[in-house]
Short mmCIF file of C-alpha atoms in Angstrom, two decimals:
data_model
loop_
_atom_site.label_atom_id
_atom_site.label_comp_id
_atom_site.label_asym_id
_atom_site.label_seq_id
_atom_site.Cartn_x
_atom_site.Cartn_y
_atom_site.Cartn_z
CA MET A 1 -60.78 38.04 10.23
CA SER A 2 -58.45 34.30 10.35
CA ASP A 3 -55.31 33.46 12.12
CA GLN A 4 -53.23 34.14 9.45
CA SER A 5 -50.46 35.94 11.09
CA VAL A 6 -49.98 33.19 13.74
CA ALA A 7 -50.99 29.88 11.85
CA GLY A 8 -48.60 30.60 8.28
CA GLU A 9 -46.45 33.33 7.47
CA ALA A 10 -45.31 32.23 3.86
CA LYS A 11 -41.57 31.42 3.85
CA GLY A 12 -38.86 31.40 0.94
CA PHE A 13 -39.55 33.06 -2.37
CA LEU A 14 -43.20 33.43 -1.98
CA GLY A 15 -42.99 34.78 1.72
CA TRP A 16 -40.22 37.50 -0.25
CA VAL A 17 -42.46 38.17 -2.45
CA GLU A 18 -45.39 39.08 -0.16
CA LYS A 19 -43.51 40.82 2.45
CA THR A 20 -41.98 43.10 -0.51
CA GLY A 21 -45.35 43.29 -2.39
CA ASN A 22 -46.90 44.24 0.70
CA LYS A 23 -44.36 47.02 1.05
CA LEU A 24 -44.92 48.79 -2.03
CA PRO A 25 -47.10 52.00 -2.21
CA ASP A 26 -50.46 51.73 -2.65
CA PRO A 27 -51.35 50.25 -6.08
CA VAL A 28 -53.09 53.57 -7.29
CA PHE A 29 -49.52 55.08 -6.43
CA ILE A 30 -47.78 52.46 -8.28
CA PHE A 31 -49.60 53.09 -11.43
CA PHE A 32 -48.90 56.85 -11.52
CA TYR A 33 -45.24 56.03 -10.70
CA LEU A 34 -45.60 53.68 -13.88
CA ILE A 35 -46.79 56.57 -15.91
CA ILE A 36 -44.17 58.45 -14.79
CA ALA A 37 -41.71 55.79 -15.99
CA LEU A 38 -43.30 54.99 -19.16
CA MET A 39 -43.16 58.57 -20.06
CA LEU A 40 -39.41 59.01 -19.56
CA VAL A 41 -38.70 55.92 -21.32
CA SER A 42 -40.58 56.97 -24.24
CA VAL A 43 -39.01 59.94 -24.58
CA VAL A 44 -35.59 58.23 -24.56
CA ALA A 45 -37.06 55.42 -26.80
CA SER A 46 -38.37 58.22 -29.28
CA MET A 47 -35.02 60.20 -29.23
CA MET A 48 -33.08 57.11 -30.18
CA GLY A 49 -35.51 56.00 -32.86
CA ALA A 50 -36.44 52.86 -31.43
CA ASN A 51 -38.46 51.10 -33.67
CA ALA A 52 -39.72 47.66 -35.30
CA VAL A 53 -40.31 47.03 -39.00
CA LEU A 54 -42.89 44.72 -40.19
CA ASN A 55 -42.18 42.56 -43.66
CA ASP A 56 -44.01 43.29 -46.64
CA GLN A 57 -46.21 40.25 -46.05
CA VAL A 58 -47.69 41.24 -42.77
CA LEU A 59 -47.50 45.06 -43.78
CA GLY A 60 -49.79 44.04 -46.78
CA GLY A 61 -52.51 42.18 -44.28
CA MET A 62 -52.63 44.91 -42.25
CA ALA A 63 -55.79 47.09 -42.32
CA GLU A 64 -55.47 50.63 -42.72
CA SER A 65 -56.99 51.53 -39.76
CA GLN A 66 -54.41 49.67 -37.59
CA LYS A 67 -51.76 51.00 -39.35
CA THR A 68 -52.99 54.93 -38.53
CA ARG A 69 -53.49 53.65 -35.24
CA PHE A 70 -49.91 52.78 -34.38
CA SER A 71 -48.41 55.31 -36.87
CA ILE A 72 -46.95 52.73 -39.29
CA GLY A 73 -45.58 54.09 -42.65
CA GLU A 74 -45.74 52.50 -45.93
CA ASP A 75 -41.96 51.42 -44.90
CA GLY A 76 -43.62 49.23 -42.56
CA ILE A 77 -41.70 51.01 -39.80
CA ILE A 78 -43.50 51.05 -35.91
CA PRO A 79 -42.02 54.07 -34.51
CA ALA A 80 -41.75 54.88 -30.69
CA ILE A 81 -43.87 57.61 -29.90
CA SER A 82 -42.97 60.18 -26.99
CA LEU A 83 -45.46 60.77 -24.87
CA PHE A 84 -44.56 64.40 -24.50
CA SER A 85 -45.53 64.99 -28.31
CA PRO A 86 -47.96 67.37 -28.97
CA ASP A 87 -50.51 64.70 -30.19
CA ASN A 88 -49.97 62.61 -26.74
CA ILE A 89 -50.03 65.48 -24.70
CA GLN A 90 -53.36 66.79 -26.08
CA ARG A 91 -55.03 63.24 -26.25
CA LEU A 92 -54.24 62.83 -22.52
CA TRP A 93 -55.82 66.20 -21.23
CA VAL A 94 -58.50 66.48 -23.75
CA ASP A 95 -59.45 62.60 -23.69
CA MET A 96 -59.15 62.06 -19.86
CA PRO A 97 -62.78 61.70 -19.40
CA GLU A 98 -63.28 59.16 -22.33
CA THR A 99 -59.96 57.18 -21.27
CA PHE A 100 -61.26 56.57 -17.61
CA THR A 101 -64.96 56.25 -18.67
CA HIS A 102 -64.11 53.79 -21.56
CA PHE A 103 -61.83 51.56 -19.41
CA HIS A 104 -62.94 48.47 -20.46
CA PRO A 105 -63.92 46.55 -16.88
CA LEU A 106 -65.22 50.03 -15.30
CA GLY A 107 -68.82 49.67 -16.59
CA TYR A 108 -69.70 45.81 -16.12
CA VAL A 109 -68.01 45.95 -12.66
CA LEU A 110 -70.66 48.96 -11.49
CA VAL A 111 -73.48 47.47 -13.34
CA VAL A 112 -73.19 44.01 -11.66
CA MET A 113 -72.30 45.18 -8.50
CA LEU A 114 -75.40 47.49 -8.16
CA GLY A 115 -77.28 44.39 -8.33
CA ALA A 116 -74.88 42.02 -6.17
CA GLY A 117 -75.05 44.68 -3.79
CA VAL A 118 -78.75 44.50 -3.00
CA ALA A 119 -78.47 40.43 -2.99
CA GLU A 120 -75.67 40.34 -0.50
CA ARG A 121 -77.05 43.33 2.01
CA SER A 122 -80.38 41.85 2.03
CA GLY A 123 -79.01 38.39 3.23
CA LEU A 124 -79.84 36.44 0.13
CA PHE A 125 -76.19 35.26 -0.95
CA ALA A 126 -75.45 34.21 2.44
CA ALA A 127 -78.66 32.73 3.46
CA GLY A 128 -78.68 30.89 0.05
CA MET A 129 -75.02 29.56 -0.05
CA ARG A 130 -75.26 28.48 3.77
CA SER A 131 -78.55 26.27 2.80
CA ALA A 132 -76.66 25.10 -0.39
CA VAL A 133 -73.74 23.66 1.55
CA ARG A 134 -75.42 22.32 4.59
CA GLY A 135 -74.80 18.74 4.54
CA ALA A 136 -72.25 18.66 1.55
CA PRO A 137 -69.03 17.60 1.24
CA LYS A 138 -66.97 20.61 1.99
CA ALA A 139 -64.02 19.00 0.33
CA LEU A 140 -66.13 19.41 -3.22
CA LEU A 141 -66.45 22.71 -2.86
CA THR A 142 -62.85 23.32 -4.57
CA PRO A 143 -63.37 21.46 -7.65
CA VAL A 144 -66.73 22.57 -8.01
CA VAL A 145 -65.73 26.28 -7.92
CA ALA A 146 -62.85 25.70 -10.17
CA LEU A 147 -64.83 24.07 -12.69
CA VAL A 148 -67.71 26.66 -12.83
CA ALA A 149 -65.53 29.19 -12.73
CA MET A 150 -63.58 28.13 -15.77
CA VAL A 151 -66.92 27.13 -17.78
CA GLY A 152 -68.34 30.43 -16.83
CA ASN A 153 -65.83 32.40 -18.92
CA HIS A 154 -68.50 32.32 -21.23
CA ALA A 155 -70.00 35.17 -19.36
CA ALA A 156 -66.98 37.14 -20.19
CA ASP A 157 -66.19 40.01 -18.08
CA ALA A 158 -69.13 39.15 -15.89
CA ALA A 159 -67.60 36.02 -14.15
CA TYR A 160 -64.80 38.23 -12.74
CA VAL A 161 -67.39 40.35 -10.79
CA VAL A 162 -70.26 37.58 -9.89
CA LEU A 163 -68.00 34.30 -9.56
CA ILE A 164 -65.20 35.55 -7.48
CA PRO A 165 -66.93 37.32 -4.81
CA LEU A 166 -69.25 34.62 -4.51
CA ALA A 167 -66.70 31.72 -4.40
CA GLY A 168 -65.48 33.62 -1.08
CA ILE A 169 -69.01 33.78 0.46
CA LEU A 170 -69.43 30.25 -0.44
CA PHE A 171 -66.16 29.06 1.31
CA ALA A 172 -66.92 31.30 4.45
CA SER A 173 -70.54 29.71 4.10
CA ALA A 174 -68.90 26.48 4.32
CA GLY A 175 -66.40 27.24 7.33
CA ARG A 176 -63.52 27.43 5.24
CA HIS A 177 -61.30 30.20 4.27
CA PRO A 178 -62.99 32.66 1.92
CA ILE A 179 -59.73 34.02 0.20
CA ALA A 180 -58.89 30.21 -0.57
CA GLY A 181 -62.45 30.66 -2.44
CA ILE A 182 -61.61 33.71 -4.00
CA THR A 183 -57.83 32.68 -5.13
CA ALA A 184 -59.62 29.35 -6.69
CA ALA A 185 -62.24 31.37 -8.50
CA PHE A 186 -59.87 33.66 -9.72
CA ALA A 187 -57.10 31.18 -10.97
CA GLY A 188 -60.57 29.30 -12.62
CA VAL A 189 -61.85 32.34 -14.37
CA SER A 190 -58.67 34.14 -15.28
CA GLY A 191 -55.72 31.98 -14.93
CA GLY A 192 -58.06 29.39 -16.94
CA PHE A 193 -59.28 31.66 -19.48
CA SER A 194 -59.09 29.49 -22.49
CA ALA A 195 -60.15 26.40 -20.54
CA ASN A 196 -63.64 25.16 -21.36
CA LEU A 197 -66.16 22.53 -22.41
CA PHE A 198 -67.45 24.35 -25.56
CA PRO A 199 -66.14 27.31 -27.55
CA GLY A 200 -67.58 30.50 -26.84
CA GLN A 201 -67.16 34.27 -27.43
CA LEU A 202 -63.43 34.16 -26.78
CA ASP A 203 -62.74 31.88 -29.63
CA ALA A 204 -65.05 34.07 -31.92
CA LEU A 205 -63.08 36.72 -31.21
CA LEU A 206 -59.86 35.21 -31.44
CA PHE A 207 -60.61 33.29 -34.36
CA GLY A 208 -61.67 36.49 -36.40
CA ILE A 209 -57.92 37.97 -35.92
CA THR A 210 -56.64 34.28 -36.72
CA GLU A 211 -58.07 34.38 -40.17
CA ALA A 212 -57.21 37.82 -40.90
CA ALA A 213 -53.47 36.95 -40.05
CA GLY A 214 -53.86 33.45 -42.12
CA GLU A 215 -54.57 35.54 -45.28
CA ILE A 216 -51.78 37.45 -44.93
CA LEU A 217 -50.34 34.49 -46.70
CA VAL A 218 -53.18 32.82 -48.08
CA PRO A 219 -55.88 35.31 -48.97
CA SER A 220 -58.44 32.31 -49.05
CA TYR A 221 -57.37 31.12 -45.80
CA ASP A 222 -60.64 30.40 -43.26
CA ALA A 223 -60.07 29.83 -40.07
CA ASN A 224 -62.04 27.10 -37.67
CA ILE A 225 -64.10 28.41 -35.27
CA ALA A 226 -64.26 25.17 -33.22
CA GLY A 227 -60.58 24.75 -34.17
CA ASN A 228 -59.14 24.38 -30.35
CA TRP A 229 -62.59 22.73 -29.04
CA TRP A 230 -60.43 19.34 -28.00
CA PHE A 231 -57.53 21.66 -27.04
CA ILE A 232 -59.51 23.64 -24.53
CA VAL A 233 -61.13 20.67 -22.90
CA ALA A 234 -57.87 19.34 -22.31
CA ILE A 235 -56.52 22.39 -21.08
CA LEU A 236 -59.67 22.13 -18.65
CA CYS A 237 -59.13 18.56 -17.35
CA ILE A 238 -55.26 19.52 -16.34
CA TYR A 239 -56.12 23.02 -14.75
CA LEU A 240 -59.05 21.08 -12.54
CA PRO A 241 -57.00 19.18 -10.63
CA ILE A 242 -54.34 21.72 -10.37
CA ILE A 243 -56.44 24.60 -8.97
CA TRP A 244 -57.85 21.64 -6.48
CA TYR A 245 -54.42 20.74 -5.19
CA VAL A 246 -53.03 23.95 -5.11
CA THR A 247 -55.97 25.64 -3.18
CA ASP A 248 -56.37 22.59 -0.54
CA ARG A 249 -52.91 21.72 -0.01
CA VAL A 250 -51.04 25.16 -0.52
CA ILE A 251 -52.85 28.14 -0.50
CA GLU A 252 -55.61 27.25 2.48
CA PRO A 253 -52.78 25.62 4.87
CA LYS A 254 -51.22 28.85 4.85
CA LEU A 255 -54.14 31.15 5.54
CA GLY A 256 -54.98 29.51 8.68
CA ARG A 257 -58.47 28.83 10.14
CA PHE A 258 -61.11 31.27 9.11
CA VAL A 259 -63.17 33.03 12.17
CA ALA A 260 -65.92 35.41 11.18
CA THR A 261 -66.17 38.32 13.13
CA GLY A 262 -68.72 41.30 13.44
CA MET A 263 -71.75 41.25 11.11
CA ALA A 264 -69.96 38.46 9.27
CA ALA A 265 -69.92 35.91 12.03
CA ASN A 266 -73.72 36.18 12.42
CA SER A 267 -74.09 34.96 8.23
CA PHE A 268 -71.29 33.08 7.88
CA ASN A 269 -70.15 31.02 11.07
CA GLU A 270 -73.45 29.33 11.51
CA ASP A 271 -73.15 26.55 8.36
CA ASP A 272 -74.77 23.71 10.55
CA LYS A 273 -77.86 26.35 11.80
CA PRO A 274 -81.21 25.58 10.32
CA LEU A 275 -82.63 28.74 8.70
CA GLU A 276 -85.28 30.73 9.97
CA PRO A 277 -88.64 30.59 8.54
CA ASP A 278 -88.38 34.19 6.95
CA GLN A 279 -85.27 33.22 5.30
CA VAL A 280 -86.85 30.00 4.12
CA LYS A 281 -89.61 32.42 2.50
CA GLY A 282 -87.18 34.56 1.20
CA LEU A 283 -84.97 32.33 -0.62
CA LYS A 284 -88.36 30.51 -2.27
CA TRP A 285 -89.46 34.04 -3.37
CA ALA A 286 -85.87 34.70 -4.93
CA GLY A 287 -86.21 31.64 -6.58
CA LEU A 288 -89.34 32.62 -8.01
CA ALA A 289 -87.47 36.13 -9.21
CA CYS A 290 -84.72 34.01 -10.87
CA LEU A 291 -87.26 32.15 -12.75
CA GLY A 292 -89.21 34.93 -13.99
CA THR A 293 -85.77 36.88 -14.87
CA LEU A 294 -84.47 33.79 -16.72
CA ALA A 295 -88.15 33.71 -18.47
CA LEU A 296 -87.91 37.06 -19.65
CA TRP A 297 -84.35 36.83 -21.27
CA ALA A 298 -85.66 33.57 -22.79
CA PHE A 299 -88.41 35.25 -24.52
CA MET A 300 -86.20 38.30 -25.62
CA THR A 301 -83.77 35.94 -27.10
CA TRP A 302 -86.32 33.47 -28.79
CA GLY A 303 -89.74 34.75 -28.45
CA PRO A 304 -91.31 37.66 -31.09
CA GLY A 305 -88.73 39.94 -32.75
CA THR A 306 -85.79 38.25 -31.10
CA PRO A 307 -83.88 41.44 -29.86
CA LEU A 308 -81.30 39.33 -28.36
CA ILE A 309 -80.55 37.56 -31.59
CA ASN A 310 -79.10 38.78 -34.71
CA GLU A 311 -81.39 37.67 -37.38
CA SER A 312 -79.39 39.10 -40.14
CA ALA A 313 -76.48 37.04 -39.35
CA ALA A 314 -78.65 33.52 -39.19
CA ASP A 315 -78.65 33.89 -43.05
CA GLU A 316 -75.06 34.06 -43.67
CA ALA A 317 -72.11 31.54 -43.56
CA VAL A 318 -71.02 32.73 -40.09
CA PRO A 319 -70.79 31.29 -36.41
CA TRP A 320 -73.62 30.79 -34.59
CA TYR A 321 -72.02 32.89 -32.14
CA THR A 322 -72.30 35.62 -34.39
CA GLU A 323 -75.96 35.35 -34.25
CA TYR A 324 -76.34 35.20 -30.64
CA ALA A 325 -73.84 38.23 -30.16
CA PRO A 326 -76.31 40.40 -28.58
CA PHE A 327 -77.27 37.78 -25.97
CA PHE A 328 -73.99 37.52 -24.85
CA ASN A 329 -73.46 41.03 -24.99
CA SER A 330 -76.39 41.28 -22.81
CA LEU A 331 -75.03 38.88 -19.89
CA VAL A 332 -74.05 41.64 -17.74
CA ALA A 333 -77.41 43.47 -17.93
CA PHE A 334 -78.90 39.97 -17.09
CA PHE A 335 -76.95 39.69 -13.92
CA LEU A 336 -77.99 43.24 -12.79
CA VAL A 337 -81.68 42.41 -13.15
CA LEU A 338 -81.13 38.86 -11.81
CA PHE A 339 -79.37 39.96 -8.52
CA LEU A 340 -81.61 42.94 -8.06
CA SER A 341 -84.76 41.05 -8.22
CA ALA A 342 -83.84 38.16 -6.27
CA GLY A 343 -82.42 40.39 -3.39
CA TRP A 344 -85.17 42.52 -3.36
CA ALA A 345 -87.63 39.16 -3.30
CA TYR A 346 -85.98 37.85 -0.58
CA GLY A 347 -85.50 41.14 1.53
CA ALA A 348 -89.20 41.82 1.33
CA ALA A 349 -89.86 38.21 2.38
CA ALA A 350 -87.20 38.21 5.04
CA ASN A 351 -87.96 41.71 6.35
CA THR A 352 -84.52 42.64 5.55
CA ILE A 353 -86.09 45.25 3.00
CA ASN A 354 -89.05 47.02 3.98
CA ASN A 355 -89.61 49.92 1.34
CA HIS A 356 -87.85 51.15 -1.77
CA LYS A 357 -85.84 53.60 0.60
CA ASP A 358 -83.77 50.37 1.71
CA LEU A 359 -83.37 49.08 -1.90
CA VAL A 360 -81.71 52.52 -2.68
CA GLU A 361 -79.74 52.53 0.06
CA MET A 362 -78.24 49.13 -0.39
CA MET A 363 -77.44 50.06 -3.91
CA ALA A 364 -75.76 53.34 -2.59
CA GLU A 365 -73.66 51.13 -0.32
CA ALA A 366 -72.70 48.75 -2.84
CA MET A 367 -71.38 52.04 -4.81
CA LYS A 368 -69.31 53.22 -1.84
CA ASP A 369 -67.77 50.04 -1.84
CA MET A 370 -66.47 50.67 -5.23
CA GLY A 371 -64.87 53.96 -4.36
CA TYR A 372 -61.17 52.78 -4.02
CA TYR A 373 -61.64 50.56 -7.21
CA LEU A 374 -62.95 53.76 -9.20
CA VAL A 375 -59.75 55.65 -7.86
CA LEU A 376 -57.56 52.67 -9.07
CA ALA A 377 -59.36 52.38 -12.02
CA PHE A 378 -58.80 56.13 -13.01
CA ALA A 379 -55.07 55.27 -12.84
CA ALA A 380 -54.90 51.66 -14.46
CA ALA A 381 -57.05 53.24 -17.25
CA HIS A 382 -54.44 55.57 -18.27
CA PHE A 383 -51.63 53.81 -18.19
CA VAL A 384 -53.04 51.05 -20.47
CA ALA A 385 -53.87 53.82 -22.69
CA MET A 386 -50.90 55.54 -22.75
CA PHE A 387 -48.62 52.27 -23.10
CA GLN A 388 -50.51 51.91 -26.08
CA TRP A 389 -50.11 55.45 -27.20
CA SER A 390 -46.50 55.09 -26.98
CA ASN A 391 -45.82 51.86 -29.34
CA LEU A 392 -43.74 50.62 -27.21
CA GLY A 393 -46.27 47.20 -26.37
CA LEU A 394 -46.21 46.71 -30.20
CA ILE A 395 -42.48 47.35 -30.91
CA SER A 396 -41.44 44.92 -27.81
CA ALA A 397 -43.68 42.18 -29.29
CA VAL A 398 -42.55 42.69 -32.73
CA HIS A 399 -38.78 42.12 -31.67
CA GLY A 400 -39.66 38.98 -29.48
CA ALA A 401 -41.51 37.34 -32.14
CA ASP A 402 -38.59 37.94 -34.68
CA ALA A 403 -36.13 36.62 -31.96
CA ILE A 404 -37.93 33.57 -31.53
CA GLU A 405 -38.34 32.89 -35.42
CA ASN A 406 -34.35 33.21 -35.64
CA SER A 407 -33.48 30.85 -32.81
CA GLY A 408 -33.32 27.83 -35.20
CA LEU A 409 -34.50 25.44 -32.45
CA PRO A 410 -36.90 22.36 -32.82
CA LEU A 411 -40.43 22.89 -33.85
CA PRO A 412 -41.64 21.60 -30.42
CA ILE A 413 -39.25 23.37 -28.37
CA LEU A 414 -39.94 26.75 -30.28
CA LEU A 415 -43.51 26.34 -29.75
CA GLY A 416 -42.76 25.85 -25.97
CA LEU A 417 -40.71 29.07 -26.07
CA ILE A 418 -43.69 30.91 -28.05
CA VAL A 419 -45.94 29.68 -25.00
CA LEU A 420 -43.31 31.37 -22.56
CA PHE A 421 -43.12 34.40 -24.69
CA SER A 422 -46.74 34.98 -24.79
CA ALA A 423 -46.74 34.66 -21.02
CA LEU A 424 -44.12 37.46 -20.90
CA ILE A 425 -46.13 39.87 -23.09
CA ASN A 426 -48.99 39.10 -21.05
CA LEU A 427 -47.51 40.66 -17.68
CA PHE A 428 -47.86 44.12 -19.48
CA VAL A 429 -50.12 44.03 -22.13
CA GLY A 430 -53.52 42.48 -20.61
CA SER A 431 -56.06 42.18 -23.15
CA ALA A 432 -56.50 38.77 -25.06
CA SER A 433 -57.67 40.16 -27.76
CA ALA A 434 -55.82 43.67 -28.55
CA LYS A 435 -52.41 41.53 -27.43
CA TRP A 436 -53.56 38.79 -30.28
CA ALA A 437 -54.40 41.56 -32.97
CA LEU A 438 -50.84 42.85 -32.51
CA LEU A 439 -48.91 39.23 -32.52
CA ALA A 440 -51.10 37.45 -34.75
CA PRO A 441 -50.00 39.12 -37.68
CA VAL A 442 -46.37 38.07 -37.22
CA MET A 443 -46.90 34.91 -35.49
CA ILE A 444 -49.40 33.37 -37.27
CA PRO A 445 -47.40 33.68 -40.76
CA MET A 446 -44.20 32.93 -39.23
CA LEU A 447 -45.49 29.32 -37.82
CA MET A 448 -47.62 28.69 -41.15
CA LEU A 449 -44.33 29.18 -43.02
CA LEU A 450 -42.78 26.75 -40.26
CA GLY A 451 -45.78 24.13 -40.84
CA ILE A 452 -48.17 24.83 -37.99
CA SER A 453 -51.52 25.52 -38.76
CA ALA A 454 -52.99 29.20 -37.92
CA GLU A 455 -55.48 26.83 -35.72
CA GLY A 456 -52.17 25.73 -33.58
CA ALA A 457 -50.57 29.11 -33.49
CA THR A 458 -53.88 30.16 -31.88
CA ALA A 459 -53.68 27.28 -29.39
CA VAL A 460 -49.97 27.99 -28.63
CA TYR A 461 -50.63 31.77 -27.85
CA ARG A 462 -53.83 31.48 -25.62
CA VAL A 463 -52.03 28.86 -23.05
CA GLY A 464 -49.37 31.52 -22.46
CA ASP A 465 -51.91 34.34 -22.48
CA SER A 466 -53.81 32.49 -19.53
CA ALA A 467 -51.35 31.50 -17.27
CA THR A 468 -49.91 34.75 -16.14
CA ASN A 469 -53.35 36.78 -16.04
CA ILE A 470 -53.35 35.82 -11.96
CA ILE A 471 -50.15 37.46 -11.35
CA THR A 472 -49.75 40.75 -12.75
CA PRO A 473 -51.19 43.81 -11.34
CA LEU A 474 -51.39 45.54 -14.91
CA MET A 475 -54.34 42.65 -15.47
CA VAL A 476 -57.32 45.18 -15.41
CA TYR A 477 -59.41 42.98 -12.85
CA PHE A 478 -56.34 42.40 -10.29
CA PRO A 479 -57.30 45.23 -8.40
CA LEU A 480 -60.96 44.38 -8.35
CA ILE A 481 -59.89 40.77 -6.95
CA LEU A 482 -57.69 42.65 -4.49
CA VAL A 483 -60.62 44.85 -3.45
CA PHE A 484 -62.67 41.57 -3.02
CA ALA A 485 -59.80 39.82 -0.59
CA LYS A 486 -59.73 43.04 1.65
CA ARG A 487 -63.39 42.54 2.48
CA TRP A 488 -62.34 39.52 4.55
CA GLU A 489 -58.57 40.30 5.18
CA LYS A 490 -58.28 44.09 5.90
CA ASP A 491 -54.25 44.11 5.64
CA PHE A 492 -54.34 41.52 2.69
CA GLY A 493 -51.86 43.48 0.15
CA LEU A 494 -50.86 43.57 -3.06
CA GLY A 495 -47.82 41.27 -2.36
CA SER A 496 -50.33 38.73 -0.76
CA LEU A 497 -52.06 38.31 -3.52
CA MET A 498 -49.42 37.79 -5.92
CA ALA A 499 -47.63 35.25 -3.51
CA MET A 500 -51.37 33.50 -3.46
CA MET A 501 -51.43 33.28 -7.01
CA ILE A 502 -47.92 32.42 -8.27
CA PRO A 503 -48.00 28.62 -7.35
CA TYR A 504 -51.30 28.39 -9.63
CA SER A 505 -49.34 30.31 -12.32
CA ILE A 506 -46.37 28.29 -12.07
CA TRP A 507 -48.24 24.77 -12.43
CA MET A 508 -50.52 26.24 -15.26
CA LEU A 509 -47.76 27.25 -17.10
CA VAL A 510 -45.77 24.71 -17.09
CA SER A 511 -48.28 21.87 -17.98
CA GLY A 512 -49.41 24.08 -20.60
CA VAL A 513 -46.00 23.90 -22.10
CA LEU A 514 -45.88 20.14 -21.47
CA LEU A 515 -49.28 20.01 -23.34
CA VAL A 516 -48.18 22.20 -26.28
CA VAL A 517 -45.03 19.82 -26.74
CA ALA A 518 -46.89 16.54 -26.30
CA TRP A 519 -49.34 17.68 -28.48
CA VAL A 520 -47.12 18.50 -31.57
CA TYR A 521 -45.44 14.99 -30.99
CA LEU A 522 -48.76 13.03 -30.72
CA GLY A 523 -49.85 15.19 -34.09
CA TRP A 524 -53.61 15.35 -32.63
CA ASP A 525 -56.07 17.64 -34.06
CA LEU A 526 -56.88 20.63 -31.91
CA GLY A 527 -60.44 20.33 -32.96
CA PRO A 528 -63.04 19.08 -35.24
CA GLY A 529 -61.35 19.43 -38.89
CA ALA A 530 -58.00 21.62 -37.21
CA PRO A 531 -55.02 19.67 -37.41
CA MET A 532 -51.66 21.04 -35.63
CA GLU A 533 -49.84 20.71 -38.99
CA TYR A 534 -50.23 22.90 -41.96
CA THR A 535 -48.55 22.77 -45.63
CA LEU A 536 -48.95 25.85 -47.44
CA PRO A 537 -50.21 25.52 -51.29
CA ALA A 538 -47.37 25.64 -53.19
CA ALA A 539 -48.64 28.71 -55.40
CA GLN A 540 -48.69 30.85 -52.28
CA THR A 541 -45.15 29.43 -51.30
CA PRO A 542 -42.93 32.88 -50.99
#
């Protein structure tokens, strides 16, 4: 543990957030209380006839499946639905196993942690990180972690369950506070969710929705899959120094000096001590195992049969991401095999794994560590699902977008407000693609009519969507980050994590708004062949 209680209690607003947050009930019960409140609100909203109305353009562009999903009739009315309705009560009890097991991050977390648990308990992580940082400038750890975290978004959900706990181990190995590493990685992976050096899965996912929304006004509209390339690079260049500064100058001084105790002291408090011969041998064996796993995945991607490439897409006019979709979707399994094989190889050479029973025991211990997360995921899964069943999220999004449209403010200021609006909605509706699927049919036609391209609307949305990921407990991975932090500070609570992440969020949000406003004034393209401005074809103008 660290000297946090002595060295640096937060003062002012952040201190209030930390103290208040830590006094809250356990996150599991917070979700149950939210479910109860949501059920009552849904009843009142349904009885009062709360609704939102989609205009004909938006309604005409929606798929029938979307209309059915949200009970939208031919009149375009989205009704608030009571969670005590017969259908929702039936759905709650009948679909309960499916609601839990289909909770998006659950499978990713459990699969990766099976392998990561072996790699950690065999000693591979500790030895590898200690070897890597011996003699390296510790001051450069933060920017390296932040950069890898933002670029690691291409690994999607795997970045959360792999990079963030590894960052804590890396900082501890360097004699720095591991929670500072966790917050830096969390800020990069989640707060910088839309920052990167190259387009990736998220771009393919969002622009598929963008194109469908653009076709509401212009049936022949084709979205540019690289339409935010220059913009996301700019976000990365801005967020990197922000994460570096906040981590080193704000967060780590508050945490105080880290002093490892117990088993951690043997692994993470000896960064200047040379590795034992068995550990060096183990790292070599682990390296060979990693190369073997990489070779296996390369063979399955480009070898005979190419099982990890969608060959049928290669002959179609679709982005290359579609062709490589199986490869991207296999990355979680890749990390399982990578960590499992490397951890086993290291343990066999370093004598920390003597037989297959040791291996199975380490995997079982890793699952025991996930016990609390499983309970938390059960509650979180039902809250997220029931919020969707009530239609309250969609109704709020539509009314909010209408209010922005009717504000009459100058265009750059309007776009800045849309960033803030997206950030606010993100506190309650976590999934980037699900939220964009709800907002895009309203926001994109609205902005196209105001002279902003669909690519521009997407860029504006994703700034707000990212910045507040790291401060909302409703974000599906937020409880997992809390579990990672508790492994280093057992008294680290929900309020502590929120207080740590607020400075990152504020700096990211403010800089993101300024970037959007400046981009509009400067008139720069958002990507190759993707200008910010857009003029509707004359024949398509309403």
